[in-house]
Coordinates of C-alpha atoms in Angstrom, one line a residue:
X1 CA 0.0 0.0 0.0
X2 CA 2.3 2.8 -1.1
X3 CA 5.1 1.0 0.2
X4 CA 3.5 1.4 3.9
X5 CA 2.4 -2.0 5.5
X6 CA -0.7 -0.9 6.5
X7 CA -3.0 2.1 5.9
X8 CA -2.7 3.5 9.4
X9 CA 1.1 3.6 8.6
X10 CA 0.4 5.2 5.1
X11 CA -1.6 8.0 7.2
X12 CA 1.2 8.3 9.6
X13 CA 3.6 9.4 7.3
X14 CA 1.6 11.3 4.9
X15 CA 0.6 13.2 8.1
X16 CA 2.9 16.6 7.6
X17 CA 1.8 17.4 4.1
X18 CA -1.7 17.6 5.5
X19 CA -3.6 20.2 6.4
X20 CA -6.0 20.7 9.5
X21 CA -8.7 19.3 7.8
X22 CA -7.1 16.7 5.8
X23 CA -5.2 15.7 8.9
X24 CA -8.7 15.4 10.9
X25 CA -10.1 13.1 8.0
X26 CA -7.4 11.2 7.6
X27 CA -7.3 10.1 11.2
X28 CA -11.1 8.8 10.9
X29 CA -10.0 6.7 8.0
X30 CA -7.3 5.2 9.6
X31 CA -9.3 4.6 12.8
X32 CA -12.7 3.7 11.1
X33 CA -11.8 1.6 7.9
X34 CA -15.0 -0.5 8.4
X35 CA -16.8 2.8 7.7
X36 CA -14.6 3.7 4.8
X37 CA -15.9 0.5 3.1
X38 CA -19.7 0.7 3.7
X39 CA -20.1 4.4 3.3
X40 CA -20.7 7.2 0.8
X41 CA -18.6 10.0 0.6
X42 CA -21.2 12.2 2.2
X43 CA -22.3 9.9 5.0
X44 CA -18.6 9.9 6.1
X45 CA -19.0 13.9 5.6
X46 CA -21.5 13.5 8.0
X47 CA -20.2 11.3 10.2
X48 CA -16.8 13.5 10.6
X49 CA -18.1 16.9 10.1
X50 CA -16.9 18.4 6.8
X51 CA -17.6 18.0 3.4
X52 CA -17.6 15.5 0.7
X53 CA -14.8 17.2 -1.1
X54 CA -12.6 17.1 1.6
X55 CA -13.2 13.2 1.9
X56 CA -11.9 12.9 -1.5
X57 CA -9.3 15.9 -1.5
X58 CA -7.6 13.8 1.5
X59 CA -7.8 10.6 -0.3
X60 CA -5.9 12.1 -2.8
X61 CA -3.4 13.3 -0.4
X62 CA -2.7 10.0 0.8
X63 CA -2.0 9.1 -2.6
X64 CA -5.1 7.4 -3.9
X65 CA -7.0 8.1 -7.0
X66 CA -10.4 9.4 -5.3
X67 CA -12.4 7.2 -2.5
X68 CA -12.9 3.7 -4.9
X69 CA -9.4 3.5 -4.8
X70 CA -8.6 4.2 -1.2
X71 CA -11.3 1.4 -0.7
X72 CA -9.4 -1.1 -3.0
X73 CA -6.8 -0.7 -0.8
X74 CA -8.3 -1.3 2.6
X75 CA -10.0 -4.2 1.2
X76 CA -6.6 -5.7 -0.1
X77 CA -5.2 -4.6 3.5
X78 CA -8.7 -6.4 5.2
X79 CA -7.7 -9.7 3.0
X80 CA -4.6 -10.1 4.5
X81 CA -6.3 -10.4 8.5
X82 CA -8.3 -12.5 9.9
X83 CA -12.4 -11.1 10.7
X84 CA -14.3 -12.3 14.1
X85 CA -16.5 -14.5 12.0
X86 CA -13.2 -15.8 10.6
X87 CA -11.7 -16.5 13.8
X88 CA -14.8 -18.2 15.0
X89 CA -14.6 -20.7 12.0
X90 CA -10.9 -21.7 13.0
X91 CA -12.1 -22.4 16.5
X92 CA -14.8 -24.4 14.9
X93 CA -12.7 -26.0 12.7
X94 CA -10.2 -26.8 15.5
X95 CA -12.6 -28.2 17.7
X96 CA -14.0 -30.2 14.7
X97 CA -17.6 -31.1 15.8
X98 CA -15.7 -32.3 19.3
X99 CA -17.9 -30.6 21.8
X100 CA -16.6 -32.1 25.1
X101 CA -13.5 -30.1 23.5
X102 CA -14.8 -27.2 22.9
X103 CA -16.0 -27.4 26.3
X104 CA -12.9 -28.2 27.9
X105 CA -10.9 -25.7 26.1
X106 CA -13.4 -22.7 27.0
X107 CA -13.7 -23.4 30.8
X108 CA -10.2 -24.0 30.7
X109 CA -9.7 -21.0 29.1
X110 CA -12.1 -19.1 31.3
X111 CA -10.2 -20.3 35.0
X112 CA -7.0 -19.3 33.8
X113 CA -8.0 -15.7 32.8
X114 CA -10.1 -15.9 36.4
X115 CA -6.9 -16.9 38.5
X116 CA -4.5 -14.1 36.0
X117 CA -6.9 -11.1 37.5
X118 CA -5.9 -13.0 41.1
X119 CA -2.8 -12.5 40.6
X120 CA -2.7 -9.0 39.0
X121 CA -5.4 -7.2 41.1
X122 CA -4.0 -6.5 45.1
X123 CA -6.7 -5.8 47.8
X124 CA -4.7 -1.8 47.4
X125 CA -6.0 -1.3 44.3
X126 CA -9.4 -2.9 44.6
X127 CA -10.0 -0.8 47.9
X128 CA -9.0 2.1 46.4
X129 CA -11.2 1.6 43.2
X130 CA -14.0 0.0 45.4
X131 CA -13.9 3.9 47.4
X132 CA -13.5 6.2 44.2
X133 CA -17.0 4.8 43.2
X134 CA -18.7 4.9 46.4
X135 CA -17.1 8.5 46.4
X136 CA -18.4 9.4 43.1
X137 CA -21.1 11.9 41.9
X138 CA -21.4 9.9 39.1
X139 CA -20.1 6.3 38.3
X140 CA -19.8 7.1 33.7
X141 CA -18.6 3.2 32.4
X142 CA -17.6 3.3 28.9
X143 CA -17.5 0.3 26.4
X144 CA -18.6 0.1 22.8
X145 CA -18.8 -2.9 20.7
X146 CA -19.2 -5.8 22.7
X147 CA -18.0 -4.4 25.8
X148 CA -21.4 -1.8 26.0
X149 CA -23.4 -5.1 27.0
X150 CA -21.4 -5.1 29.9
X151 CA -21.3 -1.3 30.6
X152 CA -24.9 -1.9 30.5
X153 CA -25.1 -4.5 33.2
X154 CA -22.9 -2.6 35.3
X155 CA -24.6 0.8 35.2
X156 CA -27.8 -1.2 36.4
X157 CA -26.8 -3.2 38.8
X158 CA -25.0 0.2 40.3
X159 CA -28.4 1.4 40.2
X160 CA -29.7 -1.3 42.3
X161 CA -27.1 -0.3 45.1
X162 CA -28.2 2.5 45.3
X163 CA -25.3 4.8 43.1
X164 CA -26.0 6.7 40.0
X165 CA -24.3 5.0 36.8
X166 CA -24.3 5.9 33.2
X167 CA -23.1 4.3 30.5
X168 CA -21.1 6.0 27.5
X169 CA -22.0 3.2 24.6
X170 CA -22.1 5.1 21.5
X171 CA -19.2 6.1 18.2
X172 CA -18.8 9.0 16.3
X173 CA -20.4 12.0 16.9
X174 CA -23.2 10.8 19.2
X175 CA -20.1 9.8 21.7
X176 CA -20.1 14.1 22.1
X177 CA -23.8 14.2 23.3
X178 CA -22.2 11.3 25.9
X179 CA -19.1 13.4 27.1
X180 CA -21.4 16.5 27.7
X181 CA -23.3 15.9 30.9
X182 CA -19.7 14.6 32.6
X183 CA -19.1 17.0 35.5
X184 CA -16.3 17.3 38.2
X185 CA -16.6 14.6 40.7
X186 CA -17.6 12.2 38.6
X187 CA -15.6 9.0 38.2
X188 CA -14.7 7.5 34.5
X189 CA -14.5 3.4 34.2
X190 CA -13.5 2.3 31.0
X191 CA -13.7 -1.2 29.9
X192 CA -11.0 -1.0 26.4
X193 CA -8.8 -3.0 24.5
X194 CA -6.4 -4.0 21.9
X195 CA -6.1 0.0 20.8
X196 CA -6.2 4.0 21.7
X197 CA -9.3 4.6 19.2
X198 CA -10.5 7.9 18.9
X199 CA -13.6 7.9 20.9
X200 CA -11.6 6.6 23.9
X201 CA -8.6 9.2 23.3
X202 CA -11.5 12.1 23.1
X203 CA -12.4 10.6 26.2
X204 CA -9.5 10.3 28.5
X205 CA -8.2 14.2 27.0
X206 CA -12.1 15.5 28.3
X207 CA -12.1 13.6 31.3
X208 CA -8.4 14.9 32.9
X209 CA -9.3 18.7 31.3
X210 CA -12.3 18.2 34.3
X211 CA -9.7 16.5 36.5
X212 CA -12.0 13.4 37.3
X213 CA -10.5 10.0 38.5
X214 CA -10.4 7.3 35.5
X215 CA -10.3 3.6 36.1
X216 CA -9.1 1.3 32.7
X217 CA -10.2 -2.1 32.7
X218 CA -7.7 -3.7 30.0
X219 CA -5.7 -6.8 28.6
X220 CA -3.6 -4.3 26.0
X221 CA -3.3 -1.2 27.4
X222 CA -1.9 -0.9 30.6
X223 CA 1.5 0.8 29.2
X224 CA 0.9 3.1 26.4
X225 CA -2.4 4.8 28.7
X226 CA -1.1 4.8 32.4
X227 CA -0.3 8.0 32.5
X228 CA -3.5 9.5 31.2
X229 CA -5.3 7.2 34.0
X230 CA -5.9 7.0 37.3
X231 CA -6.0 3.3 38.0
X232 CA -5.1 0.5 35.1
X233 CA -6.8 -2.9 36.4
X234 CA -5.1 -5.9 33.7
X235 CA -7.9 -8.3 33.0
X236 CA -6.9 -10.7 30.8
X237 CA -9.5 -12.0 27.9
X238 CA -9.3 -15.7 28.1
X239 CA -9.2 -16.8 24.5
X240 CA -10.7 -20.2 23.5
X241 CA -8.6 -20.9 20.4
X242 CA -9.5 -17.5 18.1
X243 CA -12.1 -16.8 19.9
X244 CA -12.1 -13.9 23.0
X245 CA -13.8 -14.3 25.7
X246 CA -14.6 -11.8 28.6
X247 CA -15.3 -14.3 31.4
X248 CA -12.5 -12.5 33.8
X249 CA -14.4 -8.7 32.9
X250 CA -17.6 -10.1 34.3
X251 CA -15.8 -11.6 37.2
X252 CA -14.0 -8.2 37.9
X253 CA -17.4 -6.4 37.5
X254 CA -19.6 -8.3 40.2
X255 CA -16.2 -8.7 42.3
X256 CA -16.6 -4.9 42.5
X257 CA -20.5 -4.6 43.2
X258 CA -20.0 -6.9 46.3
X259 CA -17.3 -4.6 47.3
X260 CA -19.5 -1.7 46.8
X261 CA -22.4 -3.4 48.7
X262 CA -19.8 -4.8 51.6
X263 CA -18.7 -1.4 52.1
X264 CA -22.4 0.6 52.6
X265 CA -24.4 -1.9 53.5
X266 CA -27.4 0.6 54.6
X267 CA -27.4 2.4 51.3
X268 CA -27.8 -0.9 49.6
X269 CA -30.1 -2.2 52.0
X270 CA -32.3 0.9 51.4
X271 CA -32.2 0.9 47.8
X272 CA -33.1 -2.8 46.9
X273 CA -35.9 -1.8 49.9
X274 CA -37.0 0.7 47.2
X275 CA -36.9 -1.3 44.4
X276 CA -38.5 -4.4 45.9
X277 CA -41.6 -1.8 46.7
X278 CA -41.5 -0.6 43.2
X279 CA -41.2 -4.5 41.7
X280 CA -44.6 -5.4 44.1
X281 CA -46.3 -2.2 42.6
X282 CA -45.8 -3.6 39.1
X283 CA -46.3 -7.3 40.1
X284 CA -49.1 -7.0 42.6
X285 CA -47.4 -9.5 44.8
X286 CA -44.1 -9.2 47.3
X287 CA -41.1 -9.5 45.5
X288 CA -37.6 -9.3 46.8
X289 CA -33.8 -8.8 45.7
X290 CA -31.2 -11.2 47.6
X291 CA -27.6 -9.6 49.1
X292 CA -25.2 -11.4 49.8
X293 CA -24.6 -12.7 53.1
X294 CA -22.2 -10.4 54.3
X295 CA -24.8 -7.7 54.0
X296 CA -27.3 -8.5 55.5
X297 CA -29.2 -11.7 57.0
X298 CA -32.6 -9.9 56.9
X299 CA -35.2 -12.8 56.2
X300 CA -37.0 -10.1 54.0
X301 CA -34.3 -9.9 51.4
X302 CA -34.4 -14.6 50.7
X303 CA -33.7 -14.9 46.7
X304 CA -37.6 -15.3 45.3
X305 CA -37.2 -12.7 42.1
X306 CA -37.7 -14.2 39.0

């Protein structure tokens, strides 16, 4: 490609003979090729802010003859690597029908990431972390992809202690209307991997101009973002052949809402109260939320929800 390896390579180094706005389009492209491939010149207008000349101006710059043949290229580039779906067929193919394999081989996989956070995560940093979001005004996770199912989770299950959590889930421009309602006190918890993508750079820069406490949940990262971070938590992805799996980010995630609950018991207490009242008035029956043993042993709170 130009005699660059890769197209985020060929952006790197066409990068001074750009100007502003070629600069700012050319760092889409090399951070949203998938878009590049899917989309008209004017949706990606859209998507960045500028114009549809500009999308073609700056594929010229980086030495292309318009926007087909930047996309010619990326395809090439996207030939040469294996997709999810692609890494899922190996794992089939490896496992070849055996499914007391594929079985082994996952919860195998799944223990060993489990037992890696062990080791990585001291009863320091988990107490600290455990504090900052009891502490917070606001608990703001961020994952996209995959990852916002779990940002989900977590931003509701904070809500059934009793704390206020929001989840920051979306790409592109929408991510701004996200970042807007972040204020100071606030405490960021990002769930990312593999790279620094442009949503999660945008991020971390708006989040330490407000001077709020960030906690990175990563398998990748831990080194090229520690010092734009508060806390870096390593949580390995256990990987079942090709396949990733986020068994040990789950783990971490309830490990922390015990902590939460273990350390303000009467908030908790008080807010699944609330919630069990609310659950009755849609129900018309009783219906209750368990805690864990250490608590509270009130009879009222036995496990009977659905």
């Amino acid at each position: 490609m130009n005699q660059a390896s890769s197209f985020a390579e060929l952006v790197a180094s066409r990068s001074p003979n750009l100007s502003r706005t070629e600069h700012r389009v050319a760092r889409y492209f090399a951070e949203n090729l998938h878009q590049i491939l899917v989309h008209t010149a004017i949706e990606l207008a859209n998507a960045i802010g500028t114009s549809d000349a500009s999308i073609i101006r700056t594929a010229r710059a980086l030495g292309f003859d318009g926007l087909d043949g930047m996309r010619r290229a990326i395809a090439d580039e996207f030939s040469a690597q294996l997709t999810l779906p692609e890494r899922l067929s190996r794992t089939i193919l490896k496992n070849a029908g055996d499914l007391e394999q594929a079985l082994e081989k996952t919860l195998t996989a799944q223990a060993e990431a489990i037992s890696t956070l062990r080791s990585t995560l001291d009863a320091k940093s988990f107490r600290a972390i455990v504090h900052a979001l009891t502490d917070a005004r606001e608990i703001v996770v961020f994952g996209v992809g995959p990852t916002s199912a779990m940002a989900q989770y977590f931003c509701t299950q904070l809500g059934r202690l009793g704390l206020s959590g929001r989840a920051l889930t979306s790409t592109g421009l929408s991510l701004a209307d996200e970042l807007l309602p972040l204020r100071a006190g606030d405490v960021v918890f990002i769930m990312a991997y593999s790279r620094v993508y442009r949503e999660l750079s945008v991020l971390l820069n708006h989040a330490q101009a407000l001077g709020l406490q960030t906690v990175l949940v990563t398998d990748s990262l831990e080194k090229e973002l520690a010092g734009r971070v508060t806390r870096v938590v390593t949580v390995p992805r256990g990987r079942a052949d090709d396949f990733s799996l986020h068994s040990a980010t789950l783990a971490f995630l309830e490990t922390l809402l015990v902590g939460l609950a273990t350390l303000m018991p009467e908030k908790t207490v008080a807010s699944l109260d609330q919630l069990n009242r609310l659950r009755a008035d849609l129900a018309g029956q009783a219906m209750t939320l368990p805690l864990t043993q250490s608590v509270t042993s009130d009879p009222r709170h036995e496990d009977t929800s659905p």
